[in-house]
DNA sequence: AGCATTATGCAAATGATTTGCAAAATGTCA
DNA sequence: TGACATTTTGCAAATCATTTGCATAATGCT
């Protein structure tokens, strides 16, 4: 969720012309407090615009390619998308609820990750680090007594 | 890769009868040095046995459900499977190569992860933590000069 | 306006996984 | 052992997310 970003200028500095669709998709991704699936984004956008699902996929691919957004794997079958980390938005872990399928952003303070050693010694190129916790979210926990223990 | 595990008894203590197919699939997963996709496992098994792909999926689901193996998300579209962490096999991060699609196990020493705070404060149930590094592996790096910088 | 480039839509294809249902294998017990 | 229940497997088809091919529309540039 960002109130500081000028999405228009982000697109321009990323070599992407700020077309209405790109701008709207970037806004949807950026103004949300959790990473959204392509389907989520398509549905949200469809409420106000006429747009094809494939266009959404293509724009998401573009934004990922240019490093504007991150493709985040959930514990399920679909990818989710969130703003790529930058000075305003530090990289942070996510939580995936296996019951409702929602992915939520976690506070970066809550998890400490040290990867210096691996970065020094790894013989390939490391471009991205993903930390994901899986389990049952607060809401599903309330609705599903059987998961309260264990 | 495990030389200490008795897969047969692992199955039994997990309330699963040790059928030949279950045993073979668990051996393939357990004796491999990286997490395999269902397709990998199916192909490996098919070299010696006649088995249906769906049976592989179903056995993998069972083993995941019983906590014998972990379903690990790659940076791509398919899940991979590896032995669930236990006393002999500590939990560890993985590396996904976006070019060849391979997933490899990383040394648990190379990455330090502290999640006590999130575990204390998170209002749901945390069952699993996944750390994945994405990029280009050593081999693809060698074959693909254009990735050597950047 | 004329022409090249880019963005979008639509239908169909693909890849991974899941489901439904029936047959085969295995277990139980009289 | 034979009858019956339960479990495991196979096969075909369905589902879901994503991608591709190709045609049209929109935009940018001279
Ligand atoms: Mn996030
Ligand atoms: Mn591993
Ligand atoms: Zn939930
Ligand atoms: Zn590779």
mmCIF file of C-alpha atoms (C1' of nucleotides) and ligand atoms in Angstrom:
data_model
loop_
_atom_site.group_PDB
_atom_site.id
_atom_site.type_symbol
_atom_site.label_atom_id
_atom_site.label_comp_id
_atom_site.label_asym_id
_atom_site.label_seq_id
_atom_site.Cartn_x
_atom_site.Cartn_y
_atom_site.Cartn_z
ATOM 1 C CA UNK A 1 0.000 0.000 0.000
ATOM 2 C CA UNK A 2 1.654 3.175 -1.088
ATOM 3 C CA UNK A 3 0.693 6.810 -0.778
ATOM 4 C CA UNK A 4 4.094 8.191 -1.667
ATOM 5 C CA UNK A 5 4.581 6.640 -5.054
ATOM 6 C CA UNK A 6 3.862 8.450 -8.234
ATOM 7 C CA UNK A 7 2.910 5.491 -10.348
ATOM 8 C CA UNK A 8 2.984 7.560 -13.465
ATOM 9 C CA UNK A 9 6.625 8.460 -13.007
ATOM 10 C CA UNK A 10 7.512 4.957 -11.902
ATOM 11 C CA UNK A 11 6.263 3.710 -15.256
ATOM 12 C CA UNK A 12 8.178 6.350 -17.150
ATOM 13 C CA UNK A 13 11.464 5.697 -15.397
ATOM 14 C CA UNK A 14 10.946 2.015 -16.153
ATOM 15 C CA UNK A 15 10.790 2.602 -19.900
ATOM 16 C CA UNK A 16 7.070 1.921 -19.988
ATOM 17 C CA UNK A 17 4.660 4.391 -21.519
ATOM 18 C CA UNK A 18 2.007 5.122 -18.878
ATOM 19 C CA UNK A 19 -1.015 3.758 -20.686
ATOM 20 C CA UNK A 20 -4.337 3.869 -18.816
ATOM 21 C CA UNK A 21 -4.384 0.089 -18.321
ATOM 22 C CA UNK A 22 -0.844 -0.115 -17.005
ATOM 23 C CA UNK A 23 -1.490 2.758 -14.675
ATOM 24 C CA UNK A 24 -4.693 1.252 -13.342
ATOM 25 C CA UNK A 25 -3.117 -2.151 -12.781
ATOM 26 C CA UNK A 26 -0.111 -0.648 -11.060
ATOM 27 C CA UNK A 27 -2.426 1.403 -8.854
ATOM 28 C CA UNK A 28 -4.456 -1.640 -7.904
ATOM 29 C CA UNK A 29 -1.311 -3.561 -7.008
ATOM 30 C CA UNK A 30 0.299 -0.622 -5.241
ATOM 31 C CA UNK A 31 -2.701 0.548 -3.250
ATOM 32 C CA UNK A 32 -3.494 -2.880 -1.865
ATOM 33 C CA UNK A 33 -2.270 -4.079 1.470
ATOM 34 C CA UNK A 34 -1.661 -7.598 0.241
ATOM 35 C CA UNK A 35 -0.325 -9.202 -2.931
ATOM 36 C CA UNK A 36 -3.107 -9.920 -5.391
ATOM 37 C CA UNK A 37 -3.549 -12.695 -7.910
ATOM 38 C CA UNK A 38 -4.042 -11.922 -11.603
ATOM 39 C CA UNK A 39 -7.640 -12.961 -11.071
ATOM 40 C CA UNK A 40 -8.052 -10.523 -8.158
ATOM 41 C CA UNK A 41 -6.648 -7.738 -10.281
ATOM 42 C CA UNK A 42 -8.795 -8.661 -13.247
ATOM 43 C CA UNK A 43 -11.944 -8.661 -11.127
ATOM 44 C CA UNK A 44 -11.107 -5.389 -9.447
ATOM 45 C CA UNK A 45 -10.356 -3.689 -12.719
ATOM 46 C CA UNK A 46 -13.408 -5.185 -14.400
ATOM 47 C CA UNK A 47 -15.657 -3.359 -11.963
ATOM 48 C CA UNK A 48 -14.765 -0.068 -13.591
ATOM 49 C CA UNK A 49 -13.331 -0.927 -16.988
ATOM 50 C CA UNK A 50 -13.822 -3.247 -19.873
ATOM 51 C CA UNK A 51 -10.609 -5.214 -20.104
ATOM 52 C CA UNK A 52 -9.503 -8.630 -21.213
ATOM 53 C CA UNK A 53 -7.918 -11.086 -18.824
ATOM 54 C CA UNK A 54 -5.005 -11.642 -21.192
ATOM 55 C CA UNK A 55 -4.198 -7.954 -21.185
ATOM 56 C CA UNK A 56 -3.927 -8.119 -17.422
ATOM 57 C CA UNK A 57 -1.494 -11.020 -17.642
ATOM 58 C CA UNK A 58 0.552 -9.225 -20.246
ATOM 59 C CA UNK A 59 0.793 -6.021 -18.285
ATOM 60 C CA UNK A 60 1.717 -7.926 -15.131
ATOM 61 C CA UNK A 61 4.485 -9.698 -17.046
ATOM 62 C CA UNK A 62 5.768 -6.374 -18.294
ATOM 63 C CA UNK A 63 5.766 -4.811 -14.846
ATOM 64 C CA UNK A 64 7.584 -7.810 -13.394
ATOM 65 C CA UNK A 65 10.114 -7.756 -16.208
ATOM 66 C CA UNK A 66 10.874 -4.100 -15.595
ATOM 67 C CA UNK A 67 11.172 -4.698 -11.872
ATOM 68 C CA UNK A 68 8.230 -2.489 -10.931
ATOM 69 C CA UNK A 69 6.311 -5.287 -9.243
ATOM 70 C CA UNK A 70 7.265 -8.669 -7.816
ATOM 71 C CA UNK A 71 5.765 -11.997 -8.748
ATOM 72 C CA UNK A 72 5.223 -13.720 -5.441
ATOM 73 C CA UNK A 73 4.491 -17.411 -5.114
ATOM 74 C CA UNK A 74 1.679 -18.365 -2.797
ATOM 75 C CA UNK A 75 1.261 -21.752 -1.219
ATOM 76 C CA UNK A 76 -1.383 -22.393 -3.872
ATOM 77 C CA UNK A 77 -1.436 -22.651 -7.633
ATOM 78 C CA UNK A 78 -1.469 -19.007 -8.611
ATOM 79 C CA UNK A 79 1.051 -16.215 -8.482
ATOM 80 C CA UNK A 80 0.398 -13.015 -6.627
ATOM 81 C CA UNK A 81 1.760 -9.584 -7.359
ATOM 82 C CA UNK A 82 2.985 -6.810 -5.104
ATOM 83 C CA UNK A 83 5.061 -3.662 -5.453
ATOM 84 C CA UNK A 84 8.725 -4.463 -5.757
ATOM 85 C CA UNK A 85 10.741 -3.412 -2.704
ATOM 86 C CA UNK A 86 12.226 0.067 -2.868
ATOM 87 C CA UNK A 87 13.251 2.837 -0.464
ATOM 88 C CA UNK A 88 9.671 3.374 0.679
ATOM 89 C CA UNK A 89 8.780 -0.320 0.846
ATOM 90 C CA UNK A 90 11.282 -2.669 2.383
ATOM 91 C CA UNK A 91 11.299 -6.297 1.368
ATOM 92 C CA UNK A 92 9.120 -8.315 3.735
ATOM 93 C CA UNK A 93 7.789 -11.818 4.270
ATOM 94 C CA UNK A 94 4.270 -12.980 3.521
ATOM 95 C CA UNK A 95 1.788 -15.293 5.132
ATOM 96 C CA UNK A 96 -0.325 -17.703 3.112
ATOM 97 C CA UNK A 97 -3.499 -19.150 4.563
ATOM 98 C CA UNK A 98 -4.044 -22.626 3.216
ATOM 99 C CA UNK A 99 -7.755 -22.401 3.942
ATOM 100 C CA UNK A 100 -8.859 -19.135 2.370
ATOM 101 C CA UNK A 101 -5.924 -18.847 -0.003
ATOM 102 C CA UNK A 102 -5.191 -15.260 0.984
ATOM 103 C CA UNK A 103 -1.691 -13.925 1.081
ATOM 104 C CA UNK A 104 -0.881 -11.173 3.550
ATOM 105 C CA UNK A 105 2.113 -8.940 4.079
ATOM 106 C CA UNK A 106 4.042 -9.332 7.319
ATOM 107 C CA UNK A 107 6.007 -6.695 9.138
ATOM 108 C CA UNK A 108 9.649 -6.839 8.052
ATOM 109 C CA UNK A 109 10.667 -6.389 11.709
ATOM 110 C CA UNK A 110 9.082 -9.676 12.722
ATOM 111 C CA UNK A 111 11.516 -11.753 10.734
ATOM 112 C CA UNK A 112 15.257 -11.426 10.577
ATOM 113 C CA UNK A 113 17.007 -12.896 7.591
ATOM 114 C CA UNK A 114 20.735 -13.041 7.051
ATOM 115 C CA UNK A 115 21.877 -14.138 3.647
ATOM 116 C CA UNK A 116 25.320 -12.551 3.399
ATOM 117 C CA UNK A 117 27.106 -15.867 3.593
ATOM 118 C CA UNK A 118 25.044 -17.501 0.886
ATOM 119 C CA UNK A 119 25.370 -14.433 -1.307
ATOM 120 C CA UNK A 120 29.155 -14.527 -0.922
ATOM 121 C CA UNK A 121 29.496 -18.213 -1.630
ATOM 122 C CA UNK A 122 26.716 -19.025 -4.072
ATOM 123 C CA UNK A 123 28.135 -19.773 -7.535
ATOM 124 C CA UNK A 124 25.172 -18.295 -9.444
ATOM 125 C CA UNK A 125 23.306 -14.990 -9.477
ATOM 126 C CA UNK A 126 20.811 -14.322 -6.705
ATOM 127 C CA UNK A 127 18.171 -11.830 -7.811
ATOM 128 C CA UNK A 128 15.402 -12.209 -5.290
ATOM 129 C CA UNK A 129 14.646 -13.684 -1.894
ATOM 130 C CA UNK A 130 11.228 -14.837 -0.847
ATOM 131 C CA UNK A 131 10.171 -15.704 2.690
ATOM 132 C CA UNK A 132 6.721 -17.188 3.120
ATOM 133 C CA UNK A 133 4.982 -18.527 6.187
ATOM 134 C CA UNK A 134 2.129 -20.942 5.641
ATOM 135 C CA UNK A 135 -0.684 -21.895 7.931
ATOM 136 C CA UNK A 136 -4.153 -20.787 8.935
ATOM 137 C CA UNK A 137 -5.061 -17.122 9.256
ATOM 138 C CA UNK A 138 -6.841 -15.483 12.150
ATOM 139 C CA UNK A 139 -10.199 -15.389 10.389
ATOM 140 C CA UNK A 140 -10.179 -18.982 9.208
ATOM 141 C CA UNK A 141 -9.049 -19.978 12.669
ATOM 142 C CA UNK A 142 -12.148 -18.407 14.144
ATOM 143 C CA UNK A 143 -14.418 -20.132 11.620
ATOM 144 C CA UNK A 144 -12.701 -23.484 11.910
ATOM 145 C CA UNK A 145 -12.438 -24.626 15.484
ATOM 146 C CA UNK A 146 -10.632 -27.830 14.565
ATOM 147 C CA UNK A 147 -7.466 -25.913 13.737
ATOM 148 C CA UNK A 148 -7.261 -24.019 17.016
ATOM 149 C CA UNK A 149 -5.023 -26.629 18.597
ATOM 150 C CA UNK A 150 -2.256 -28.489 16.668
ATOM 151 C CA UNK B 1 19.169 -37.131 0.393
ATOM 152 C CA UNK B 2 18.907 -39.512 3.273
ATOM 153 C CA UNK B 3 20.827 -42.634 4.170
ATOM 154 C CA UNK B 4 19.594 -42.844 7.729
ATOM 155 C CA UNK B 5 15.879 -42.995 7.154
ATOM 156 C CA UNK B 6 13.932 -46.173 7.130
ATOM 157 C CA UNK B 7 11.212 -45.160 4.727
ATOM 158 C CA UNK B 8 9.213 -48.216 5.523
ATOM 159 C CA UNK B 9 8.921 -47.328 9.179
ATOM 160 C CA UNK B 10 8.349 -43.667 8.378
ATOM 161 C CA UNK B 11 5.274 -44.697 6.450
ATOM 162 C CA UNK B 12 4.049 -46.939 9.220
ATOM 163 C CA UNK B 13 4.439 -44.362 11.932
ATOM 164 C CA UNK B 14 2.537 -41.955 9.682
ATOM 165 C CA UNK B 15 -0.500 -44.186 9.547
ATOM 166 C CA UNK B 16 0.187 -45.142 5.949
ATOM 167 C CA UNK B 17 0.429 -48.738 4.854
ATOM 168 C CA UNK B 18 3.776 -49.127 3.086
ATOM 169 C CA UNK B 19 2.533 -50.049 -0.363
ATOM 170 C CA UNK B 20 5.162 -50.530 -3.089
ATOM 171 C CA UNK B 21 4.189 -47.332 -4.877
ATOM 172 C CA UNK B 22 4.274 -45.207 -1.740
ATOM 173 C CA UNK B 23 7.597 -46.660 -0.782
ATOM 174 C CA UNK B 24 9.104 -46.079 -4.203
ATOM 175 C CA UNK B 25 7.897 -42.504 -4.384
ATOM 176 C CA UNK B 26 9.145 -41.754 -0.882
ATOM 177 C CA UNK B 27 12.508 -43.257 -1.787
ATOM 178 C CA UNK B 28 12.776 -41.174 -4.932
ATOM 179 C CA UNK B 29 11.962 -38.012 -2.999
ATOM 180 C CA UNK B 30 14.166 -38.924 -0.068
ATOM 181 C CA UNK B 31 17.208 -40.085 -1.984
ATOM 182 C CA UNK B 32 17.362 -37.032 -4.183
ATOM 183 C CA UNK B 33 19.531 -34.055 -3.437
ATOM 184 C CA UNK B 34 16.951 -31.570 -4.629
ATOM 185 C CA UNK B 35 13.168 -31.241 -4.471
ATOM 186 C CA UNK B 36 11.497 -32.886 -7.445
ATOM 187 C CA UNK B 37 8.349 -31.995 -9.336
ATOM 188 C CA UNK B 38 5.522 -34.502 -9.699
ATOM 189 C CA UNK B 39 6.596 -34.816 -13.301
ATOM 190 C CA UNK B 40 10.208 -35.587 -12.302
ATOM 191 C CA UNK B 41 8.995 -38.252 -9.918
ATOM 192 C CA UNK B 42 6.610 -39.708 -12.462
ATOM 193 C CA UNK B 43 9.368 -39.951 -15.067
ATOM 194 C CA UNK B 44 11.851 -41.475 -12.670
ATOM 195 C CA UNK B 45 9.377 -44.036 -11.455
ATOM 196 C CA UNK B 46 8.188 -44.808 -14.974
ATOM 197 C CA UNK B 47 11.641 -46.010 -15.895
ATOM 198 C CA UNK B 48 11.198 -49.047 -13.700
ATOM 199 C CA UNK B 49 7.463 -49.379 -13.082
ATOM 200 C CA UNK B 50 4.175 -49.033 -14.835
ATOM 201 C CA UNK B 51 2.338 -46.316 -12.962
ATOM 202 C CA UNK B 52 -0.238 -43.678 -13.689
ATOM 203 C CA UNK B 53 0.521 -40.003 -13.260
ATOM 204 C CA UNK B 54 -2.597 -39.513 -11.150
ATOM 205 C CA UNK B 55 -1.434 -42.149 -8.719
ATOM 206 C CA UNK B 56 1.766 -40.183 -8.245
ATOM 207 C CA UNK B 57 -0.209 -37.022 -7.500
ATOM 208 C CA UNK B 58 -2.403 -38.851 -5.048
ATOM 209 C CA UNK B 59 0.479 -40.433 -3.184
ATOM 210 C CA UNK B 60 2.294 -37.102 -3.013
ATOM 211 C CA UNK B 61 -0.830 -35.503 -1.571
ATOM 212 C CA UNK B 62 -1.056 -38.226 1.027
ATOM 213 C CA UNK B 63 2.582 -37.896 2.036
ATOM 214 C CA UNK B 64 2.227 -34.121 2.331
ATOM 215 C CA UNK B 65 -0.949 -34.484 4.353
ATOM 216 C CA UNK B 66 0.760 -36.832 6.787
ATOM 217 C CA UNK B 67 3.737 -34.533 7.066
ATOM 218 C CA UNK B 68 6.222 -36.994 5.589
ATOM 219 C CA UNK B 69 7.206 -34.720 2.725
ATOM 220 C CA UNK B 70 6.937 -30.991 2.083
ATOM 221 C CA UNK B 71 5.283 -29.346 -0.869
ATOM 222 C CA UNK B 72 7.698 -26.654 -1.903
ATOM 223 C CA UNK B 73 6.811 -23.848 -4.248
ATOM 224 C CA UNK B 74 9.270 -23.094 -6.983
ATOM 225 C CA UNK B 75 9.505 -19.797 -8.783
ATOM 226 C CA UNK B 76 7.644 -21.510 -11.628
ATOM 227 C CA UNK B 77 4.241 -23.059 -12.083
ATOM 228 C CA UNK B 78 4.777 -26.454 -10.516
ATOM 229 C CA UNK B 79 5.243 -27.670 -6.983
ATOM 230 C CA UNK B 80 8.262 -29.613 -5.912
ATOM 231 C CA UNK B 81 8.522 -32.161 -3.159
ATOM 232 C CA UNK B 82 11.215 -32.884 -0.596
ATOM 233 C CA UNK B 83 11.522 -34.753 2.678
ATOM 234 C CA UNK B 84 9.915 -32.841 5.515
ATOM 235 C CA UNK B 85 12.468 -31.505 8.006
ATOM 236 C CA UNK B 86 13.206 -33.788 10.941
ATOM 237 C CA UNK B 87 16.067 -34.488 13.334
ATOM 238 C CA UNK B 88 18.305 -35.782 10.526
ATOM 239 C CA UNK B 89 17.313 -33.102 8.008
ATOM 240 C CA UNK B 90 17.090 -29.552 9.208
ATOM 241 C CA UNK B 91 14.832 -27.114 7.433
ATOM 242 C CA UNK B 92 16.770 -25.247 4.776
ATOM 243 C CA UNK B 93 16.295 -22.711 1.999
ATOM 244 C CA UNK B 94 16.162 -23.457 -1.693
ATOM 245 C CA UNK B 95 17.394 -21.815 -4.831
ATOM 246 C CA UNK B 96 15.289 -21.635 -7.975
ATOM 247 C CA UNK B 97 16.900 -21.018 -11.343
ATOM 248 C CA UNK B 98 14.553 -19.069 -13.549
ATOM 249 C CA UNK B 99 16.318 -20.335 -16.659
ATOM 250 C CA UNK B 100 16.484 -24.095 -16.239
ATOM 251 C CA UNK B 101 13.665 -24.318 -13.689
ATOM 252 C CA UNK B 102 15.695 -26.439 -11.297
ATOM 253 C CA UNK B 103 15.326 -26.123 -7.583
ATOM 254 C CA UNK B 104 18.320 -26.871 -5.384
ATOM 255 C CA UNK B 105 18.779 -27.252 -1.655
ATOM 256 C CA UNK B 106 20.957 -24.703 0.096
ATOM 257 C CA UNK B 107 23.015 -25.234 3.199
ATOM 258 C CA UNK B 108 20.997 -24.236 6.256
ATOM 259 C CA UNK B 109 24.105 -22.511 7.626
ATOM 260 C CA UNK B 110 24.204 -20.022 4.791
ATOM 261 C CA UNK B 111 20.967 -18.353 5.820
ATOM 262 C CA UNK B 112 19.914 -17.256 9.250
ATOM 263 C CA UNK B 113 16.247 -16.804 9.875
ATOM 264 C CA UNK B 114 14.683 -15.519 13.064
ATOM 265 C CA UNK B 115 10.944 -15.780 13.303
ATOM 266 C CA UNK B 116 10.380 -15.870 17.052
ATOM 267 C CA UNK B 117 8.791 -12.442 17.107
ATOM 268 C CA UNK B 118 6.349 -13.185 14.323
ATOM 269 C CA UNK B 119 5.498 -16.538 15.867
ATOM 270 C CA UNK B 120 4.754 -14.830 19.190
ATOM 271 C CA UNK B 121 2.625 -12.092 17.736
ATOM 272 C CA UNK B 122 0.932 -13.634 14.706
ATOM 273 C CA UNK B 123 -2.787 -14.108 15.338
ATOM 274 C CA UNK B 124 -3.090 -17.309 13.263
ATOM 275 C CA UNK B 125 -1.340 -20.664 13.154
ATOM 276 C CA UNK B 126 2.060 -20.859 11.479
ATOM 277 C CA UNK B 127 2.774 -24.357 10.220
ATOM 278 C CA UNK B 128 5.626 -23.944 7.795
ATOM 279 C CA UNK B 129 8.249 -21.470 6.697
ATOM 280 C CA UNK B 130 9.673 -21.348 3.223
ATOM 281 C CA UNK B 131 12.762 -19.423 2.161
ATOM 282 C CA UNK B 132 13.534 -19.352 -1.529
ATOM 283 C CA UNK B 133 16.213 -17.523 -3.452
ATOM 284 C CA UNK B 134 15.599 -16.930 -7.130
ATOM 285 C CA UNK B 135 18.056 -16.185 -9.880
ATOM 286 C CA UNK B 136 20.321 -17.930 -12.335
ATOM 287 C CA UNK B 137 22.261 -21.050 -11.409
ATOM 288 C CA UNK B 138 25.933 -21.693 -12.002
ATOM 289 C CA UNK B 139 25.358 -23.862 -15.045
ATOM 290 C CA UNK B 140 22.924 -21.534 -16.787
ATOM 291 C CA UNK B 141 25.292 -18.707 -16.001
ATOM 292 C CA UNK B 142 28.054 -20.448 -17.870
ATOM 293 C CA UNK B 143 25.810 -21.132 -20.872
ATOM 294 C CA UNK B 144 24.300 -17.667 -20.915
ATOM 295 C CA UNK B 145 26.923 -14.971 -20.970
ATOM 296 C CA UNK B 146 24.373 -12.172 -20.928
ATOM 297 C CA UNK B 147 23.535 -12.903 -17.298
ATOM 298 C CA UNK B 148 27.090 -12.837 -16.018
ATOM 299 C CA UNK B 149 26.926 -9.137 -15.174
ATOM 300 C CA UNK B 150 23.841 -7.449 -13.597
ATOM 301 C "C1'" DA C 1 -2.718 11.531 -44.346
ATOM 302 C "C1'" DG C 2 0.429 7.454 -44.509
ATOM 303 C "C1'" DC C 3 3.061 4.116 -42.288
ATOM 304 C "C1'" DA C 4 5.404 1.773 -38.458
ATOM 305 C "C1'" DT C 5 5.046 0.390 -33.768
ATOM 306 C "C1'" DT C 6 2.602 -0.850 -29.808
ATOM 307 C "C1'" DA C 7 -1.407 -2.353 -27.150
ATOM 308 C "C1'" DT C 8 -5.500 -5.016 -26.861
ATOM 309 C "C1'" DG C 9 -9.025 -8.663 -27.713
ATOM 310 C "C1'" DC C 10 -10.546 -13.170 -28.678
ATOM 311 C "C1'" DA C 11 -10.080 -18.033 -29.399
ATOM 312 C "C1'" DA C 12 -7.474 -21.702 -28.729
ATOM 313 C "C1'" DA C 13 -3.512 -24.122 -26.708
ATOM 314 C "C1'" DT C 14 -0.710 -25.514 -22.914
ATOM 315 C "C1'" DG C 15 0.787 -27.393 -18.432
ATOM 316 C "C1'" DA C 16 -0.109 -28.715 -13.889
ATOM 317 C "C1'" DT C 17 -3.257 -30.539 -11.054
ATOM 318 C "C1'" DT C 18 -7.793 -32.447 -9.687
ATOM 319 C "C1'" DT C 19 -12.159 -35.091 -10.004
ATOM 320 C "C1'" DG C 20 -15.437 -38.855 -11.033
ATOM 321 C "C1'" DC C 21 -16.093 -43.227 -11.572
ATOM 322 C "C1'" DA C 22 -15.155 -47.998 -12.302
ATOM 323 C "C1'" DA C 23 -11.973 -51.924 -11.926
ATOM 324 C "C1'" DA C 24 -8.367 -54.236 -9.383
ATOM 325 C "C1'" DA C 25 -5.995 -55.291 -5.253
ATOM 326 C "C1'" DT C 26 -5.961 -56.013 -0.486
ATOM 327 C "C1'" DG C 27 -7.807 -56.799 4.150
ATOM 328 C "C1'" DT C 28 -11.249 -58.954 7.397
ATOM 329 C "C1'" DC C 29 -13.707 -62.377 9.289
ATOM 330 C "C1'" DA C 30 -16.998 -66.052 9.597
ATOM 331 C "C1'" DT D 1 -11.726 -70.494 1.776
ATOM 332 C "C1'" DG D 2 -15.341 -67.415 0.247
ATOM 333 C "C1'" DA D 3 -18.126 -63.254 0.809
ATOM 334 C "C1'" DC D 4 -17.908 -58.611 1.620
ATOM 335 C "C1'" DA D 5 -15.900 -54.088 2.909
ATOM 336 C "C1'" DT D 6 -12.083 -50.991 2.286
ATOM 337 C "C1'" DT D 7 -8.254 -49.238 -0.076
ATOM 338 C "C1'" DT D 8 -5.534 -48.377 -4.091
ATOM 339 C "C1'" DT D 9 -5.043 -47.649 -8.882
ATOM 340 C "C1'" DG D 10 -6.125 -46.421 -13.794
ATOM 341 C "C1'" DC D 11 -8.304 -43.872 -17.284
ATOM 342 C "C1'" DA D 12 -10.910 -40.115 -19.172
ATOM 343 C "C1'" DA D 13 -12.392 -35.842 -18.547
ATOM 344 C "C1'" DA D 14 -12.582 -31.517 -16.020
ATOM 345 C "C1'" DT D 15 -10.592 -27.532 -13.933
ATOM 346 C "C1'" DC D 16 -7.530 -23.672 -13.168
ATOM 347 C "C1'" DA D 17 -3.915 -20.573 -14.141
ATOM 348 C "C1'" DT D 18 -1.295 -19.034 -17.651
ATOM 349 C "C1'" DT D 19 0.422 -18.566 -22.449
ATOM 350 C "C1'" DT D 20 0.328 -18.260 -27.544
ATOM 351 C "C1'" DG D 21 -1.176 -16.973 -32.228
ATOM 352 C "C1'" DC D 22 -3.161 -14.031 -34.842
ATOM 353 C "C1'" DA D 23 -6.076 -10.223 -36.135
ATOM 354 C "C1'" DT D 24 -7.694 -5.621 -35.108
ATOM 355 C "C1'" DA D 25 -7.428 -1.223 -32.833
ATOM 356 C "C1'" DA D 26 -4.927 2.472 -30.968
ATOM 357 C "C1'" DT D 27 -1.052 5.392 -30.838
ATOM 358 C "C1'" DG D 28 3.177 7.706 -32.377
ATOM 359 C "C1'" DC D 29 5.768 9.818 -35.919
ATOM 360 C "C1'" DT D 30 6.910 12.023 -40.252
HETATM 361 MN MN1 LIG E 1 3.808 -7.662 0.536
HETATM 362 MN MN1 LIG E 2 15.658 -29.284 0.158
HETATM 363 ZN ZN1 LIG E 3 -7.595 -17.771 5.931
HETATM 364 ZN ZN1 LIG E 4 19.793 -23.048 -14.190
#
